[in-house]
Coordinates of C-alpha atoms in Angstrom, one line a residue:
M1375 CA 4.6 14.3 43.0
L1376 CA 6.4 17.6 42.5
D1377 CA 9.5 15.8 41.3
F1378 CA 8.9 15.6 37.6
P1379 CA 12.2 15.0 35.7
R1380 CA 12.8 17.0 32.6
W1381 CA 13.0 13.9 30.3
K1382 CA 9.5 12.8 31.6
V1383 CA 8.2 16.3 30.8
V1384 CA 9.6 16.2 27.3
L1385 CA 8.3 12.6 26.8
I1386 CA 4.7 13.4 28.0
T1387 CA 4.6 16.6 25.9
L1388 CA 5.7 14.8 22.8
V1389 CA 3.1 12.1 23.3
A1390 CA 0.4 14.7 23.7
L1391 CA 1.6 16.6 20.6
F1392 CA 1.6 13.3 18.6
G1393 CA -2.1 12.9 19.5
V1394 CA -3.0 16.4 18.4
V1395 CA -1.0 16.3 15.2
S1396 CA -2.2 12.8 14.2
A1397 CA -5.8 13.5 14.9
A1398 CA -5.8 16.9 13.0
P1399 CA -6.2 15.4 9.5
N1400 CA -9.7 14.2 10.5
F1401 CA -10.8 17.7 10.6
L1402 CA -9.3 18.9 7.3
S1403 CA -10.7 18.7 3.8
D1404 CA -9.0 16.8 1.0
E1405 CA -7.6 19.9 -0.5
Q1406 CA -6.1 21.0 2.9
L1407 CA -4.6 17.6 3.4
N1408 CA -3.0 17.6 0.0
S1409 CA -1.4 21.0 0.8
L1410 CA 0.3 19.7 3.9
P1411 CA 4.0 18.9 3.9
D1412 CA 4.8 15.2 3.3
F1413 CA 6.4 14.7 6.8
L1414 CA 3.0 15.5 8.5
P1415 CA 0.5 12.7 9.0
K1416 CA -2.4 12.7 6.6
K1417 CA -4.3 9.5 7.5
Q1418 CA -7.9 9.9 8.3
L1419 CA -10.2 7.7 10.2
T1420 CA -12.1 5.2 7.9
L1421 CA -15.8 5.2 8.7
G1422 CA -17.5 1.8 8.9
L1423 CA -20.5 0.6 7.0
D1424 CA -23.0 1.9 9.7
L1425 CA -21.5 5.4 9.5
Q1426 CA -21.1 6.0 5.7
G1427 CA -23.2 3.4 4.1
G1428 CA -22.1 0.6 1.8
V1429 CA -22.7 -3.0 0.9
H1430 CA -23.0 -6.0 3.2
L1431 CA -22.9 -9.5 1.8
L1432 CA -22.9 -12.9 3.5
M1433 CA -21.4 -15.6 1.2
E1434 CA -21.6 -19.3 1.7
V1435 CA -18.7 -21.5 0.6
D1436 CA -19.8 -24.6 -1.3
L1437 CA -17.8 -27.2 0.7
T1438 CA -19.8 -30.0 -1.0
E1439 CA -17.9 -29.1 -4.3
V1440 CA -14.7 -29.1 -2.4
R1441 CA -15.4 -32.6 -1.1
Q1442 CA -16.2 -33.8 -4.6
E1443 CA -13.1 -32.3 -6.1
K1444 CA -11.0 -33.8 -3.4
L1445 CA -12.5 -37.3 -4.0
I1446 CA -11.8 -37.0 -7.8
S1447 CA -8.2 -35.8 -7.1
K1448 CA -7.6 -38.6 -4.6
R1449 CA -9.0 -41.2 -6.9
G1450 CA -6.5 -40.2 -9.5
D1451 CA -3.6 -40.3 -7.1
I1452 CA -4.6 -43.7 -5.8
R1453 CA -5.1 -45.1 -9.3
D1454 CA -1.6 -43.8 -10.4
A1455 CA 0.0 -45.2 -7.2
L1456 CA -1.6 -48.7 -7.7
R1457 CA -0.7 -48.6 -11.4
A1458 CA 2.9 -47.8 -10.5
A1459 CA 3.0 -50.8 -8.1
S1460 CA 1.6 -53.1 -10.9
I1461 CA -1.7 -53.7 -9.1
P1462 CA -4.5 -53.8 -11.7
Q1463 CA -7.8 -52.5 -10.4
R1464 CA -11.0 -50.6 -11.2
S1465 CA -12.2 -47.7 -9.1
A1466 CA -15.2 -45.5 -9.0
I1467 CA -16.7 -42.8 -6.8
R1468 CA -19.9 -43.8 -5.2
G1469 CA -21.5 -41.3 -2.9
D1470 CA -18.8 -40.0 -0.5
N1471 CA -16.5 -43.0 -1.0
I1472 CA -14.0 -44.3 -3.5
V1473 CA -14.6 -48.0 -4.2
I1474 CA -11.6 -50.0 -5.4
N1475 CA -12.1 -53.5 -6.9
L1476 CA -8.8 -55.4 -7.3
T1477 CA -8.4 -57.6 -10.4
K1478 CA -6.3 -59.9 -8.2
P1479 CA -7.8 -60.0 -4.7
E1480 CA -4.6 -61.7 -3.4
Q1481 CA -2.9 -58.4 -3.8
A1482 CA -5.1 -56.7 -1.2
D1483 CA -2.4 -56.5 1.5
Q1484 CA 0.0 -55.0 -1.1
A1485 CA -2.6 -52.5 -2.2
L1486 CA -3.3 -51.4 1.4
D1487 CA 0.5 -50.7 1.8
V1488 CA 0.3 -48.5 -1.3
L1489 CA -2.8 -46.7 0.0
D1490 CA -0.9 -46.1 3.2
D1491 CA 1.7 -44.2 1.2
T1492 CA -0.9 -42.0 -0.4
V1493 CA -2.3 -40.7 2.9
E1494 CA -1.6 -37.0 3.2
M1495 CA -1.1 -35.5 6.6
L1496 CA -3.0 -32.1 6.7
G1497 CA -1.8 -29.3 8.9
G1498 CA 1.5 -31.0 9.9
S1499 CA 5.0 -29.6 9.4
A1500 CA 8.2 -31.1 8.1
L1501 CA 9.9 -30.3 11.4
T1502 CA 7.3 -31.4 14.0
G1503 CA 5.2 -33.8 11.9
G1504 CA 1.7 -34.3 13.2
G1505 CA -1.4 -33.3 11.3
V1506 CA -4.6 -35.2 10.5
P1507 CA -4.9 -37.9 7.7
D1508 CA -6.9 -36.9 4.7
I1509 CA -8.3 -40.4 4.0
E1510 CA -9.1 -43.6 5.7
Y1511 CA -9.8 -47.0 4.2
L1512 CA -11.4 -50.3 4.9
K1513 CA -11.1 -53.7 3.3
Q1514 CA -14.4 -55.4 2.9
E1515 CA -15.2 -59.1 3.0
N1516 CA -15.8 -59.2 -0.8
G1517 CA -12.2 -57.9 -1.3
A1518 CA -13.2 -54.4 -2.3
I1519 CA -11.4 -51.5 -0.6
I1520 CA -13.5 -48.5 0.5
V1521 CA -11.6 -45.2 0.8
S1522 CA -13.3 -42.2 2.4
L1523 CA -12.3 -38.7 3.4
T1524 CA -11.8 -38.2 7.1
E1525 CA -14.0 -35.8 9.1
D1526 CA -11.0 -34.1 10.6
G1527 CA -9.4 -33.8 7.2
L1528 CA -12.6 -32.3 5.7
I1529 CA -12.8 -29.8 8.6
K1530 CA -9.1 -28.8 8.0
R1531 CA -9.6 -28.6 4.3
G1532 CA -12.8 -26.5 4.8
N1533 CA -11.0 -24.0 7.0
D1534 CA -8.1 -23.8 4.5
V1535 CA -10.6 -23.1 1.7
I1536 CA -12.2 -20.4 3.7
T1537 CA -8.9 -18.8 4.5
Q1538 CA -7.8 -18.9 0.9
S1539 CA -11.2 -17.5 -0.2
I1540 CA -10.8 -14.6 2.2
E1541 CA -7.4 -13.7 0.8
V1542 CA -8.6 -13.9 -2.9
L1543 CA -11.6 -11.8 -2.0
R1544 CA -9.5 -9.2 -0.3
R1545 CA -7.2 -8.9 -3.3
R1546 CA -10.2 -8.5 -5.6
I1547 CA -11.9 -5.9 -3.6
D1548 CA -8.7 -4.0 -2.9
G1549 CA -8.1 -3.9 -6.7
M1550 CA -11.4 -2.0 -7.0
G1551 CA -9.9 0.9 -5.2
T1552 CA -12.1 0.6 -2.1
T1553 CA -10.7 1.3 1.3
E1554 CA -10.8 -0.9 4.4
P1555 CA -13.3 -3.7 3.5
N1556 CA -14.2 -6.0 6.3
I1557 CA -13.9 -9.6 5.2
Q1558 CA -14.0 -12.3 7.8
K1559 CA -15.1 -15.8 8.5
Q1560 CA -18.6 -16.1 10.1
G1561 CA -19.8 -19.3 11.5
E1562 CA -19.2 -22.5 9.6
G1563 CA -18.6 -22.2 5.9
R1564 CA -19.6 -18.6 5.6
I1565 CA -17.7 -15.3 4.8
L1566 CA -18.9 -11.8 5.8
I1567 CA -18.0 -9.0 3.4
Q1568 CA -18.7 -5.4 4.2
V1569 CA -17.4 -2.7 1.9
P1570 CA -18.0 0.8 3.3
G1571 CA -18.6 3.6 0.9
F1572 CA -19.4 1.3 -2.1
D1573 CA -22.7 1.9 -3.7
D1574 CA -22.9 -0.7 -6.5
P1575 CA -23.8 -4.1 -5.0
Q1576 CA -24.2 -5.7 -8.4
K1577 CA -20.7 -4.8 -9.5
L1578 CA -19.4 -6.1 -6.2
K1579 CA -21.2 -9.5 -6.7
N1580 CA -19.9 -9.7 -10.2
I1581 CA -16.3 -9.4 -8.9
I1582 CA -16.5 -11.7 -5.9
G1583 CA -19.1 -14.2 -7.3
K1584 CA -17.0 -15.6 -10.0
T1585 CA -14.7 -18.5 -9.3
A1586 CA -12.3 -17.3 -12.0
K1587 CA -10.7 -20.6 -12.7
L1588 CA -8.7 -20.1 -15.9
S1589 CA -7.2 -22.8 -18.1
F1590 CA -5.6 -23.1 -21.6
Q1591 CA -6.6 -26.3 -23.4
L1592 CA -6.1 -27.4 -27.0
V1593 CA -9.2 -27.6 -29.3
N1594 CA -10.1 -30.7 -31.4
S1595 CA -11.2 -28.9 -34.5
A1596 CA -12.1 -32.1 -36.2
M1597 CA -15.0 -32.7 -34.0
G1598 CA -18.4 -31.2 -35.1
S1599 CA -21.2 -30.1 -32.9
Q1600 CA -23.0 -33.4 -33.3
D1601 CA -20.0 -35.7 -33.0
R1602 CA -19.5 -38.0 -30.1
V1603 CA -16.8 -36.7 -27.7
P1604 CA -13.9 -39.2 -27.6
P1605 CA -12.2 -40.2 -24.3
G1606 CA -9.8 -37.6 -23.0
Y1607 CA -11.8 -34.8 -24.4
E1608 CA -14.8 -32.7 -23.2
R1609 CA -17.3 -30.4 -24.9
L1610 CA -17.5 -26.9 -23.4
P1611 CA -19.8 -24.1 -24.3
M1612 CA -18.8 -20.8 -25.7
A1613 CA -19.4 -17.9 -23.3
E1614 CA -22.6 -16.0 -24.1
S1615 CA -20.8 -12.9 -25.2
E1616 CA -18.6 -14.9 -27.7
R1617 CA -21.4 -16.7 -29.5
V1618 CA -21.7 -15.8 -33.2
P1619 CA -24.7 -16.8 -35.4
G1620 CA -23.7 -19.5 -37.8
L1621 CA -20.8 -20.8 -35.7
P1622 CA -21.0 -23.6 -33.1
D1623 CA -22.0 -22.7 -29.6
S1624 CA -19.5 -25.2 -28.1
L1625 CA -16.1 -26.7 -28.9
V1626 CA -14.5 -30.1 -28.0
V1627 CA -11.3 -29.5 -26.1
S1628 CA -8.7 -31.8 -24.6
K1629 CA -9.1 -32.4 -20.9
R1630 CA -5.4 -31.9 -20.5
K1631 CA -4.8 -28.4 -19.2
I1632 CA -1.8 -26.8 -20.9
L1633 CA -1.6 -24.1 -18.3
T1634 CA -3.9 -22.7 -15.5
G1635 CA -4.4 -19.3 -13.9
E1636 CA -1.9 -20.4 -11.2
N1637 CA 0.8 -19.7 -13.8
L1638 CA -0.2 -16.1 -14.4
K1639 CA 2.0 -13.5 -13.0
E1640 CA -0.1 -10.5 -13.9
A1641 CA -3.1 -9.6 -15.9
G1642 CA -5.0 -6.4 -16.7
L1643 CA -6.6 -4.1 -19.3
G1644 CA -4.8 -3.8 -22.6
Y1645 CA -5.5 -2.8 -26.2
D1646 CA -4.9 -4.7 -29.4
Q1647 CA -3.6 -3.2 -32.7
D1648 CA -7.1 -1.9 -33.6
N1649 CA -7.3 -0.2 -30.2
R1650 CA -10.0 -2.5 -28.9
P1651 CA -9.9 -3.5 -25.2
V1652 CA -8.4 -6.9 -24.5
V1653 CA -7.0 -8.6 -21.4
S1654 CA -3.3 -8.7 -21.4
F1655 CA -1.4 -11.3 -19.3
R1656 CA 2.0 -12.5 -18.5
F1657 CA 3.0 -15.9 -17.3
D1658 CA 5.6 -16.8 -14.6
N1659 CA 8.9 -18.4 -15.8
F1660 CA 7.5 -21.9 -15.8
G1661 CA 4.3 -20.8 -17.5
G1662 CA 6.2 -18.8 -20.1
K1663 CA 8.4 -21.8 -21.1
R1664 CA 5.5 -24.2 -21.1
F1665 CA 3.4 -21.8 -23.3
A1666 CA 6.2 -21.3 -25.7
D1667 CA 6.8 -25.1 -26.0
V1668 CA 3.2 -25.9 -26.6
T1669 CA 2.6 -23.2 -29.2
R1670 CA 5.8 -24.2 -31.0
K1671 CA 4.5 -27.8 -31.3
N1672 CA 0.9 -26.8 -32.3
V1673 CA 1.2 -24.1 -34.9
N1674 CA -2.1 -23.8 -37.0
R1675 CA -4.1 -25.4 -34.2
R1676 CA -6.6 -23.7 -32.0
F1677 CA -6.3 -23.4 -28.2
A1678 CA -9.2 -22.5 -26.0
I1679 CA -9.0 -20.0 -23.1
I1680 CA -11.5 -21.3 -20.6
L1681 CA -12.9 -19.4 -17.6
D1682 CA -15.2 -21.2 -15.1
G1683 CA -16.1 -23.9 -17.6
E1684 CA -16.9 -21.5 -20.5
I1685 CA -14.7 -20.7 -23.5
I1686 CA -14.0 -17.0 -23.7
S1687 CA -11.7 -17.2 -26.6
A1688 CA -10.3 -19.8 -29.0
P1689 CA -7.6 -18.3 -31.2
N1690 CA -5.6 -20.0 -33.8
I1691 CA -1.8 -20.5 -33.1
Q1692 CA -0.3 -18.8 -36.1
S1693 CA 3.3 -18.9 -34.8
P1694 CA 5.1 -19.9 -31.6
I1695 CA 4.3 -17.4 -28.8
L1696 CA 7.5 -16.7 -27.1
G1697 CA 8.2 -14.2 -24.2
G1698 CA 5.6 -15.6 -21.8
S1699 CA 2.9 -12.9 -22.5
G1700 CA -0.2 -12.6 -24.6
I1701 CA -3.6 -11.1 -24.8
I1702 CA -7.2 -12.5 -24.6
T1703 CA -9.4 -11.0 -27.3
G1704 CA -13.2 -11.0 -27.3
N1705 CA -16.2 -8.8 -27.2
F1706 CA -14.8 -6.9 -24.3
T1707 CA -15.6 -3.4 -23.1
V1708 CA -13.1 -1.4 -21.2
E1709 CA -15.0 -2.2 -18.0
S1710 CA -15.3 -6.0 -18.7
A1711 CA -11.7 -6.3 -19.7
S1712 CA -10.6 -4.5 -16.6
E1713 CA -12.9 -6.7 -14.5
L1714 CA -11.5 -9.9 -16.0
G1715 CA -7.9 -8.7 -15.6
L1716 CA -8.6 -8.0 -11.9
L1717 CA -10.2 -11.5 -11.4
L1718 CA -7.3 -13.2 -13.1
S1719 CA -4.6 -11.3 -11.3
A1720 CA -6.3 -11.8 -7.9
G1721 CA -6.4 -15.6 -8.4
A1722 CA -9.1 -18.1 -8.5
L1723 CA -11.4 -18.9 -5.6
P1724 CA -10.8 -22.4 -4.3
A1725 CA -14.6 -23.0 -4.1
R1726 CA -17.9 -21.5 -5.4
L1727 CA -19.5 -18.8 -3.3
T1728 CA -23.2 -18.0 -3.1
V1729 CA -24.9 -15.0 -1.7
V1730 CA -27.1 -15.9 1.3
E1731 CA -27.7 -12.4 2.6
E1732 CA -27.4 -9.0 0.9
R1733 CA -28.0 -5.7 2.5
T1734 CA -27.2 -2.2 1.3
V1735 CA -26.9 0.6 3.8
G1736 CA -27.6 4.0 2.1
P1737 CA -25.2 6.8 2.7
D1738 CA -28.1 9.0 3.9
L1739 CA -28.6 6.6 6.8
G1740 CA -24.9 6.8 7.6
S1741 CA -25.0 10.6 7.5
D1742 CA -28.0 10.6 9.9
N1743 CA -26.0 8.5 12.3
I1744 CA -22.9 10.7 12.0
E1745 CA -25.0 13.9 12.6
A1746 CA -26.9 12.4 15.5
G1747 CA -23.6 11.1 16.9
K1748 CA -21.9 14.5 16.6
I1749 CA -24.8 16.4 18.3
A1750 CA -24.9 13.8 21.2
A1751 CA -21.1 13.9 21.6
I1752 CA -20.9 17.7 21.7
I1753 CA -23.8 18.0 24.1
G1754 CA -22.4 15.2 26.3
L1755 CA -18.8 16.6 26.3
L1756 CA -19.9 20.1 27.1
A1757 CA -22.1 19.0 29.9
V1758 CA -19.3 16.9 31.4
M1759 CA -16.8 19.8 31.1
V1760 CA -19.1 22.3 32.7
Y1761 CA -19.8 19.9 35.6
I1762 CA -16.1 19.3 36.2
V1763 CA -15.2 23.0 36.2
L1764 CA -18.1 23.8 38.6
S1765 CA -17.1 21.0 40.9
Y1766 CA -13.3 21.4 40.9
G1767 CA -12.6 24.9 39.6
M1768 CA -9.1 25.3 38.2
F1769 CA -8.4 21.6 38.6
G1770 CA -11.5 20.9 36.6
M1771 CA -10.1 23.1 33.8
V1772 CA -6.9 21.0 33.8
A1773 CA -9.0 17.8 33.7
N1774 CA -10.9 19.2 30.7
F1775 CA -7.6 20.0 28.9
A1776 CA -6.5 16.4 29.6
L1777 CA -9.8 15.1 28.3
I1778 CA -9.2 16.9 25.0
I1779 CA -5.7 15.5 24.7
N1780 CA -7.2 12.1 25.5
I1781 CA -9.7 12.3 22.7
S1782 CA -7.0 13.5 20.3
L1783 CA -4.8 10.6 21.2
I1784 CA -7.7 8.1 20.6
F1785 CA -8.5 9.6 17.2
G1786 CA -4.7 9.9 16.4
L1787 CA -4.0 6.3 17.2
L1788 CA -7.0 5.0 15.4
S1789 CA -6.1 7.0 12.3
T1790 CA -2.4 5.9 12.5
L1791 CA -3.4 2.3 12.8
G1792 CA -5.8 2.6 9.8
A1793 CA -8.7 1.3 12.0
T1794 CA -12.3 1.5 10.8
L1795 CA -14.6 3.4 13.1
T1796 CA -18.2 2.0 13.6
M1797 CA -21.0 2.8 15.9
P1798 CA -19.8 0.3 18.5
G1799 CA -16.4 1.9 18.2
V1800 CA -17.9 5.2 19.0
A1801 CA -19.6 3.6 22.0
G1802 CA -16.2 2.4 23.1
I1803 CA -14.7 6.0 22.8
V1804 CA -17.6 7.5 24.8
L1805 CA -17.1 4.8 27.5
T1806 CA -13.4 5.6 27.8
I1807 CA -14.1 9.3 28.0
G1808 CA -16.3 8.6 30.9
M1809 CA -13.6 6.5 32.5
A1810 CA -11.0 9.4 32.0
V1811 CA -13.4 11.8 33.7
D1812 CA -14.0 9.2 36.5
A1813 CA -10.2 8.9 37.1
N1814 CA -9.8 12.7 37.5
V1815 CA -12.8 12.7 39.9
L1816 CA -11.2 10.0 42.0
I1817 CA -7.9 12.0 42.2
F1818 CA -9.5 15.3 43.0
E1819 CA -11.8 13.8 45.6
R1820 CA -8.9 12.1 47.2
V1821 CA -6.9 15.4 47.2
R1822 CA -9.9 17.3 48.7
E1823 CA -10.2 14.7 51.4
E1824 CA -6.5 14.9 52.3
F1825 CA -6.7 18.7 52.4
R1826 CA -9.7 18.7 54.7
K1827 CA -7.9 16.3 57.1
G1828 CA -5.5 19.2 57.7
K1829 CA -2.6 18.4 55.4
K1830 CA -0.8 21.2 53.6
A1831 CA -1.7 21.9 50.0
L1832 CA 1.4 20.3 48.4
S1833 CA 1.2 17.3 50.7
A1834 CA -2.5 16.9 50.0
L1835 CA -1.8 16.9 46.2
D1836 CA 1.0 14.4 46.6
T1837 CA -1.0 12.0 48.8
G1838 CA -4.1 12.4 46.8
Y1839 CA -2.4 11.3 43.5
D1840 CA -0.6 8.5 45.2
K1841 CA -3.6 7.0 46.9
A1842 CA -5.9 7.3 43.9
F1843 CA -3.2 5.7 41.7
S1844 CA -3.8 2.1 42.7
T1845 CA -7.6 2.4 42.4
I1846 CA -7.3 3.9 38.9
I1847 CA -4.9 1.2 37.9
D1848 CA -7.2 -1.6 39.2
A1849 CA -10.2 -0.2 37.3
N1850 CA -8.4 0.3 34.1
V1851 CA -6.6 -3.0 34.1
T1852 CA -9.8 -5.0 34.6
T1853 CA -11.4 -3.0 31.8
F1854 CA -8.4 -3.6 29.6
I1855 CA -8.6 -7.4 30.2
A1856 CA -12.3 -7.3 29.3
A1857 CA -11.4 -5.5 26.0
L1858 CA -8.8 -8.2 25.2
I1859 CA -11.3 -11.0 25.8
L1860 CA -13.8 -9.2 23.6
F1861 CA -11.3 -8.8 20.9
Q1862 CA -10.1 -12.4 21.0
F1863 CA -13.6 -14.0 21.0
G1864 CA -15.7 -11.3 19.4
T1865 CA -16.4 -10.6 15.7
G1866 CA -17.0 -7.6 13.6
P1867 CA -18.5 -4.8 15.6
I1868 CA -17.6 -6.4 18.9
K1869 CA -13.9 -6.3 17.9
G1870 CA -14.3 -2.6 16.8
F1871 CA -15.7 -1.9 20.2
A1872 CA -12.8 -3.8 21.9
V1873 CA -10.2 -1.9 19.9
T1874 CA -11.4 1.5 20.8
L1875 CA -12.0 0.5 24.4
A1876 CA -8.5 -0.8 24.8
I1877 CA -6.9 2.3 23.1
G1878 CA -9.1 4.6 25.2
V1879 CA -8.2 2.8 28.5
A1880 CA -4.5 3.3 27.6
T1881 CA -4.9 7.0 26.7
S1882 CA -7.1 7.8 29.7
M1883 CA -4.5 6.3 32.0
F1884 CA -1.9 8.4 30.4
T1885 CA -3.8 11.7 30.5
A1886 CA -5.2 11.2 34.1
V1887 CA -2.0 9.8 35.7
S1888 CA 0.7 11.6 33.8
F1889 CA -0.5 14.5 31.7
S1890 CA -2.9 16.2 34.2
R1891 CA -0.5 15.4 37.0
M1892 CA 2.4 17.1 35.2
I1893 CA 0.4 20.3 34.6
I1894 CA -0.7 20.5 38.2
S1895 CA 2.8 19.8 39.5
A1896 CA 4.2 22.6 37.3
W1897 CA 1.5 24.9 38.7
A1898 CA 2.2 23.8 42.3
V1899 CA 5.9 24.3 42.0
R1900 CA 5.5 27.8 40.5
K1901 CA 2.7 29.1 42.8
R1902 CA 3.4 27.2 46.1
P1903 CA -0.2 27.4 47.2
T1904 CA -1.3 27.2 50.8
V1905 CA -4.9 26.8 50.0
L1906 CA -6.5 24.4 47.5
K1907 CA -9.7 25.7 45.9
I1908 CA -11.0 22.3 45.1

């Protein structure tokens, strides 16, 4: 025990210093943080929704719409494939199925072969293959072929849609300048969104509630508001903000989409020549070439900019638009233009989201929690420190010093990792502090027992630490395993508890087994005590 190599002393000291330095920003004001040199850590712990207030939303993904879109898309693919194979047919969507009636029933076997080629394996890879088929089909006695989406494929598609939705939502919320939003899947088809420190739930819903599907489609200006819409066209309404008395509230546009939001590279707030707010955008290479080509061929025609099924602008093409960039004009304010730019740059949601639960936690409630937690933590910590000193004297003071280092390491690591601290996380920290104290009690009791058996002071210290070591390891490893299981299978607050518990277990092991032992070893080597006052 007394043999503590210099490298180990240096390493343990550096780790302890790291904890103190990285935890320090949590106790400084913003002004003090800004005055610190750049090489010093400045990250602070992010408080969760229950500690600083904020907005809690539970959104449901409309997977029914996803199923319907998939059926429409698949019907188009099958129709094209059969047409390419010279198999005439009529198809329609009835319920959850695509019904195909062949003009020549004798071509049924050939049609099934074509259908087999249209099956898409979801979740497979080019290297390993595998995956689940997206459709299954059945030939009926009357010669019709029924195509339906597979349950496994729908589950896979649903999971993909939720994953994509979470990514899009994260980009949108990050673009609002908020910190550490909690966005995760919850149950089947639902997404939990928690934004700590945000006090405008309506603005948040405006940002995340829009699907933001953007498309550019040519306008058929020859069609009036009462004319019948010809095949290949559709009538779409003007957005409420763009309606002008005396002008039609809808336009007939081609169903063919010139470009979509997927071709946008960036979008944001801009200003036109009259200094009015607009949405500026820039296409990717493909989109820029396509846009230039279409505008070159359609000078003096109007094209509609459509967002979520509503026309937000329908300018006239006065000259070819080259360069791959442009602006969307309209009755925008600075805020609405910024909002639309954020939506477009974050991408469209793959499915519609609806709010099924909304809760706002006021900052006052969060402040109450923090103040109550501070008082409880200070009282509890002081009580533990006093008890340890009264029980073990000088050794208790060393244990208290190690306990402070332990707390610093926990806060330092959480700050460095950018973790969000919630009330369950605080519970995890309190639990590990108790475990750190417990480890020191185990060691000191073992040393006391060895000394009372008649061993010399240095020998009692050595034996006490060695024999307590295995017990401490067993207790902490089992707790660490429990934390890993909680993290793997838990959600939200449970994961926060698991993270702080796992970090606390590691730091308490370090301070109890290494840090306090190093200090007591240094004292024992220097003083060579014959009596242990423990």
